[in-house]
Coordinates of C-alpha atoms in Angstrom, one line a residue:
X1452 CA -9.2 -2.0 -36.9
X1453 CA -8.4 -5.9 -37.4
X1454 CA -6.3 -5.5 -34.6
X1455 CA -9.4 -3.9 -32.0
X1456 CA -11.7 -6.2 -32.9
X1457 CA -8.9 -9.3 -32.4
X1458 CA -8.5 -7.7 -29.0
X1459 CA -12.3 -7.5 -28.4
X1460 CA -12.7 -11.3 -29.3
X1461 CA -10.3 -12.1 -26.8
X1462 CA -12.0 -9.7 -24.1
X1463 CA -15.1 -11.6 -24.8
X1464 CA -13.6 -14.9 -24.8
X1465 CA -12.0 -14.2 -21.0
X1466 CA -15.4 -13.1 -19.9
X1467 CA -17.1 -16.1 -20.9
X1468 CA -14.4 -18.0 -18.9
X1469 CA -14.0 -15.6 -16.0
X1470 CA -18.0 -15.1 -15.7
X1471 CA -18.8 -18.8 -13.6
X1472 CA -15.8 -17.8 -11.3
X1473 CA -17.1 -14.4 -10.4
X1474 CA -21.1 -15.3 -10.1
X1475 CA -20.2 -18.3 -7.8
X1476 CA -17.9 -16.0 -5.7
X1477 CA -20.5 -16.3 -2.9
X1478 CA -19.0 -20.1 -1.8
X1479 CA -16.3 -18.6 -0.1
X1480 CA -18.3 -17.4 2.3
X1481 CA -19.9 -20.8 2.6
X1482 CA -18.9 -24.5 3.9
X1483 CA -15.5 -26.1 2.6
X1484 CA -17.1 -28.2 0.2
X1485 CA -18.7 -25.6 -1.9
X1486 CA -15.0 -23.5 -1.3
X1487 CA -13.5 -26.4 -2.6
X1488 CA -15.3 -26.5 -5.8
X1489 CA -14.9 -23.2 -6.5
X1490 CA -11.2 -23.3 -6.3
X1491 CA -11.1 -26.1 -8.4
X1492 CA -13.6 -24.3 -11.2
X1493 CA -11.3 -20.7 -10.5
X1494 CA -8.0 -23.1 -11.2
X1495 CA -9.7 -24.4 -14.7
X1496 CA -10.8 -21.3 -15.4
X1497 CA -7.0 -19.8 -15.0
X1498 CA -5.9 -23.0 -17.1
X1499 CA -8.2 -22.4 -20.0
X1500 CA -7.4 -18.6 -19.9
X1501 CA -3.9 -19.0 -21.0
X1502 CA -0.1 -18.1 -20.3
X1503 CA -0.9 -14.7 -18.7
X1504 CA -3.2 -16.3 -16.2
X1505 CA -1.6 -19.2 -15.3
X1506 CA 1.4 -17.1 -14.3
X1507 CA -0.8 -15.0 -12.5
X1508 CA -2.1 -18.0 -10.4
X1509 CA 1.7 -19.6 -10.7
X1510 CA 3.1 -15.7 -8.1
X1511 CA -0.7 -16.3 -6.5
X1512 CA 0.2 -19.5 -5.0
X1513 CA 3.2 -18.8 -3.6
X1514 CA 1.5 -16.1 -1.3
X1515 CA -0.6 -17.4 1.5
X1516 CA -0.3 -13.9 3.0
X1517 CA -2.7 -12.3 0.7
X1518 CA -4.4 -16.0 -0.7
X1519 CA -6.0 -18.3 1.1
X1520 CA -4.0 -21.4 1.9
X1521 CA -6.4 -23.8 0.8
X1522 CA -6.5 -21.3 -2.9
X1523 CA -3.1 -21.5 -2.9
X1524 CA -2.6 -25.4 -2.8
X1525 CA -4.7 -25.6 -5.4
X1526 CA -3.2 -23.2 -7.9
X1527 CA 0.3 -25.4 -6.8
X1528 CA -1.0 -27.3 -9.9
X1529 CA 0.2 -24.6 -12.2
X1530 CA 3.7 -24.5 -11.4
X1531 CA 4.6 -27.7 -13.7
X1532 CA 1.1 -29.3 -14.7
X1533 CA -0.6 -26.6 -16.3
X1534 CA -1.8 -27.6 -19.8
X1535 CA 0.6 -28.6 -22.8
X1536 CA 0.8 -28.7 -26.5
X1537 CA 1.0 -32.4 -28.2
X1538 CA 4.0 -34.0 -29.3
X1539 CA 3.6 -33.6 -32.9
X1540 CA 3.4 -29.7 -32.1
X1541 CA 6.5 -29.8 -30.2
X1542 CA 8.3 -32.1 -33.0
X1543 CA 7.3 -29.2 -35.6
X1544 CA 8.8 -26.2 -32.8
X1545 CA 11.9 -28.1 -32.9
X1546 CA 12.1 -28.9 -36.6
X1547 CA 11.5 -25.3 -37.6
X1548 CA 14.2 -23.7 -34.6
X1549 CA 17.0 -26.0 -36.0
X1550 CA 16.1 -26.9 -39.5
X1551 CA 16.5 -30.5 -39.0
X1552 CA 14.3 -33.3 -37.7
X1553 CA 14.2 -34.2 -34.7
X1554 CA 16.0 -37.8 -34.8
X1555 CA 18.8 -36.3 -36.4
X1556 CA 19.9 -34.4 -33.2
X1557 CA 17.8 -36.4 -30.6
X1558 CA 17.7 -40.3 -31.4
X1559 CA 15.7 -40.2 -28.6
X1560 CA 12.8 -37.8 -28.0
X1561 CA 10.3 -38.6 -25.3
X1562 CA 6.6 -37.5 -26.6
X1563 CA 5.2 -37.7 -22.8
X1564 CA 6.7 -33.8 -21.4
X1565 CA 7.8 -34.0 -17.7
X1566 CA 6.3 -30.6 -17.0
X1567 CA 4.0 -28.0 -18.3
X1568 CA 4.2 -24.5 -17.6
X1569 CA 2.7 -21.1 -18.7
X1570 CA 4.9 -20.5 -21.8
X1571 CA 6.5 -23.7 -22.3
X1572 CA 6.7 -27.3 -21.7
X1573 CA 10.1 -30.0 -21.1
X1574 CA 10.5 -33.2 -23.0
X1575 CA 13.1 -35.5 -21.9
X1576 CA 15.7 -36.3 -24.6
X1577 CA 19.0 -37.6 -25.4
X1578 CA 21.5 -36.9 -28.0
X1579 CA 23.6 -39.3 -30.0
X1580 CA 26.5 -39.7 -27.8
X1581 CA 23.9 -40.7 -24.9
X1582 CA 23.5 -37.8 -23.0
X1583 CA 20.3 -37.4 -21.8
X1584 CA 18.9 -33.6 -22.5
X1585 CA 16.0 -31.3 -21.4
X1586 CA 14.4 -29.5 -24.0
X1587 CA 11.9 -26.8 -23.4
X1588 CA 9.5 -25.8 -26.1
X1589 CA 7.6 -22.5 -26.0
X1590 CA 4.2 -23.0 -26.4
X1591 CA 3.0 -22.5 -30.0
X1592 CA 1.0 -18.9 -30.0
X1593 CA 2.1 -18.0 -26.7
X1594 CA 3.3 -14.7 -27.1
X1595 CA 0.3 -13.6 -29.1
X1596 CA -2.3 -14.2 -26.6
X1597 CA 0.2 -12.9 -23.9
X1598 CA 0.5 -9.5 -25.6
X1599 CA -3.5 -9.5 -25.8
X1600 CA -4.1 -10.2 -22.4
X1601 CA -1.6 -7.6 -21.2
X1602 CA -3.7 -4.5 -23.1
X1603 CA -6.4 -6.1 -21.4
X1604 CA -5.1 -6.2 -18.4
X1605 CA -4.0 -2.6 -18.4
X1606 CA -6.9 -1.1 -19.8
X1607 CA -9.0 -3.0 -16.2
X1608 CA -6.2 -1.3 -14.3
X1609 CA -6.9 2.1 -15.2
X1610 CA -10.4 2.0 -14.8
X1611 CA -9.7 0.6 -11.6
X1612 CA -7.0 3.1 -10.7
X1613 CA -10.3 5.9 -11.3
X1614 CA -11.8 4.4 -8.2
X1615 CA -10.0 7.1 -5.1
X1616 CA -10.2 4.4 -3.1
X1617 CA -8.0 1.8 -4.7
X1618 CA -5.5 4.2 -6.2
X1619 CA -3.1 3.8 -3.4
X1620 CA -2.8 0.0 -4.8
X1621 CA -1.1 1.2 -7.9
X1622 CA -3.4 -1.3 -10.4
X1623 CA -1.5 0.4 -13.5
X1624 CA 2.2 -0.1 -11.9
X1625 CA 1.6 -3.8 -10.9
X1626 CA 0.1 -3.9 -14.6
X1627 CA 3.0 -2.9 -16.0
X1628 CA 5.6 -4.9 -13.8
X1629 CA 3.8 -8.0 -14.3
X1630 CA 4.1 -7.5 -18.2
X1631 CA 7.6 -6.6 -17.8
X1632 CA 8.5 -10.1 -16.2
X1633 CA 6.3 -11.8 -18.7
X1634 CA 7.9 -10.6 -21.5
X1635 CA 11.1 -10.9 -20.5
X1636 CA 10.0 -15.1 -20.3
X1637 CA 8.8 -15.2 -23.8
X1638 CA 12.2 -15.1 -25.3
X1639 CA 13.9 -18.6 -23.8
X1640 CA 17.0 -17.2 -25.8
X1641 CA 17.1 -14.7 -22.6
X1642 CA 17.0 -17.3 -20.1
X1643 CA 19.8 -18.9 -21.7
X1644 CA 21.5 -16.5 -21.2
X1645 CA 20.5 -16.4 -17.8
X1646 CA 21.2 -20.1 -16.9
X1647 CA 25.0 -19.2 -18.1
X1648 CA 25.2 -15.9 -16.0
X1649 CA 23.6 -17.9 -12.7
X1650 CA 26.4 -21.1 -13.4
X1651 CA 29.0 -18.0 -13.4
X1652 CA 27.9 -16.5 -10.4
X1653 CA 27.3 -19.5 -8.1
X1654 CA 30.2 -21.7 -9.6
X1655 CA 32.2 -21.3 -5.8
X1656 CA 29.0 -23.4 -4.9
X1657 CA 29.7 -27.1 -5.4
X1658 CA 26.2 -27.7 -3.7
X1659 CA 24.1 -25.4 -6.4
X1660 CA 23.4 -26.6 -9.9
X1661 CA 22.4 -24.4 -12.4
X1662 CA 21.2 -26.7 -16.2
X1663 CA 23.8 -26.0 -18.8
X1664 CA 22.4 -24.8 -22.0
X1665 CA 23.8 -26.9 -24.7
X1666 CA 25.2 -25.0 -27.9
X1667 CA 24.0 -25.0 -30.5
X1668 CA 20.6 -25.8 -29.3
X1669 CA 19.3 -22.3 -28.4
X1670 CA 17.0 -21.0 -29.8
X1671 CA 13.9 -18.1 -28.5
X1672 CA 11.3 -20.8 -29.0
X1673 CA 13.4 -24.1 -27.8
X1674 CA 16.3 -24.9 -25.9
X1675 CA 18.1 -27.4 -24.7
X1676 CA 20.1 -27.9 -21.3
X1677 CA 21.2 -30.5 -19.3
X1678 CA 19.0 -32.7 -17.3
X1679 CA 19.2 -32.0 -14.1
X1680 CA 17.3 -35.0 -12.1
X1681 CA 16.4 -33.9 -8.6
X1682 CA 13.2 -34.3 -6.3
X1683 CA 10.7 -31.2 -6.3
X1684 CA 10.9 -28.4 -3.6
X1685 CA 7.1 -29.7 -2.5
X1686 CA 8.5 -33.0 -1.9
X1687 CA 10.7 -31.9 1.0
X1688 CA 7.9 -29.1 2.3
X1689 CA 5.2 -31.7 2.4
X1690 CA 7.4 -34.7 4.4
X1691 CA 9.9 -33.9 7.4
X1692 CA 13.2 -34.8 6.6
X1693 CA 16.4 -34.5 8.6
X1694 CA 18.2 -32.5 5.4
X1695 CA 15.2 -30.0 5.4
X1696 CA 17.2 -27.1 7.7
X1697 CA 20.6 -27.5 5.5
X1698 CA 17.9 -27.2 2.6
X1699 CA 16.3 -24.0 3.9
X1700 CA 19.6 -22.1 5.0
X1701 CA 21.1 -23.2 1.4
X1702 CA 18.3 -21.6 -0.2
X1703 CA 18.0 -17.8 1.8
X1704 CA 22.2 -18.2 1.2
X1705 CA 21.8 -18.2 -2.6
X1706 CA 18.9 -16.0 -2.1
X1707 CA 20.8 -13.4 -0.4
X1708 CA 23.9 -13.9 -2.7
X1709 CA 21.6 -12.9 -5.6
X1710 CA 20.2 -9.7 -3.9
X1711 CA 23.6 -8.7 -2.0
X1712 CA 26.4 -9.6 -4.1
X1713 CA 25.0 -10.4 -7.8
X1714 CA 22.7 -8.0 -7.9
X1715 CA 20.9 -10.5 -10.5
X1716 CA 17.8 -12.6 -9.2
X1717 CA 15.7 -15.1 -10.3
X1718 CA 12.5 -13.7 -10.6
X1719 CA 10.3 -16.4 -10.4
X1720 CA 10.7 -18.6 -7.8
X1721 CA 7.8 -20.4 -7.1
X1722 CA 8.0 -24.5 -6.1
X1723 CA 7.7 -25.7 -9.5
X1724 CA 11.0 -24.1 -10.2

């Protein structure tokens, strides 16, 4: 019974979001201006909403096929800015995965994180010797309100699936996909294990880089990996440069690899990553 009525606050609490978004849906029909505004009031909306949605508008983005461009550059916020948890919260994640504080480990701890994403956030770092770290700490709560949203999300799939028109969209499949891949993100203990398995596969690849997770700092709500420092994806989309073509044959190589030969792909690929 707790657990319904939990589940029922959190409906309620998405529709009170959600509700400005869907009565102001009208401005996309009108002038840029007014579209304009109500992408930026849909992208706050997705923000406020949580983990689940700001992945949903993180897969969004990257489909100017089916979303309109000028949507999709503003959802391109989500991919590392989306909102994050304060230092102090992140000092307390770390403290209670390892079981000592942070300075011990990390002398130096940057309280400022690099990027924010839907179910974690990166602080720069650097351990005693000197080496300077990434750590990534799951947001705190994260996958409680992911689970909600995903019973939520299924039950508005089957009622949509009732309609004879949209069954052919398979709402309740994509429903159950999407949690799939979310889950499987919760647990940063898997994609440790992931970063190892994509160093193994693409180590014949001098020109790919993969961060190294750093034993013994693994944990499912923080880990830490090298810090790999590289320009953004968007930085070489968004100004010509002459290393652009060598960039976008690398990339469908490793992407084909993946598919082809590994058989193991990294599922979410949007700019931010």
């Amino acid at each position: 019974m707790r657990a319904a009525w939990t589940l029922t606050k959190r409906a309620w609490a998405l529709a009170v979001i959600f509700l400005p978004s869907v009565v102001t849906v009208w401005r996309l029909w009108g002038e840029k201006p007014g579209r304009e505004r109500w992408y930026a009031r849909f992208v706050a909306a997705l923000e406020r909403g949580g983990a689940t949605f700001i992945k949903l508008g993180q897969i969004a983005s990257s489909r100017p096929d089916v979303v309109p461009i000028e949507l999709c550059q503003h959802l391109a916020k989500l991919h590392d800015k989306a909102p994050a948890h304060s230092a102090e919260v992140s000092r307390q994640i770390v403290e209670a995965a390892f079981g000592r504080r942070v300075e011990d480990s990390f002398p130096r701890f940057d309280p400022e994180p690099i990027a924010s994403g839907s179910i974690a956030q990166v602080h720069k770092a650097a351990m005693p010797d000197g080496t300077v770290v990434a750590m990534k700490i799951r947001h705190p709560g994260v996958e409680s309100f992911i689970a909600m949203d995903l019973e939520i999300i299924r039950f508005v799939a089957r009622q949509l699936n009732r309609i004879p028109t949209a069954k052919w969209l398979s709402f309740p499949e994509a429903a159950e996909r999407f949690g799939a891949s979310l889950h499987g993100q919760v647990d940063l203990l898997e994609e440790a294990r992931h970063l190892q398995r994509f160093r193994k596969n693409f180590e014949d690849r001098p020109e790919v880089c993969f961060p190294r997770p750093i034993e013994p700092y693994l944990h499912e709500t923080v880990i830490v990996e090298t810090f790999e420092d590289a320009a953004p994806l968007s930085v070489f989309l968004a100004n010509p440069h002459p290393a652009n073509p060598r960039i976008a044959r690398m990339g469908l190589q490793c992407f084909l690899q993946m598919i082809f030969r590994d058989g193991f792909v990294h599922a979410d690929l949007h700019p931010g990553n």
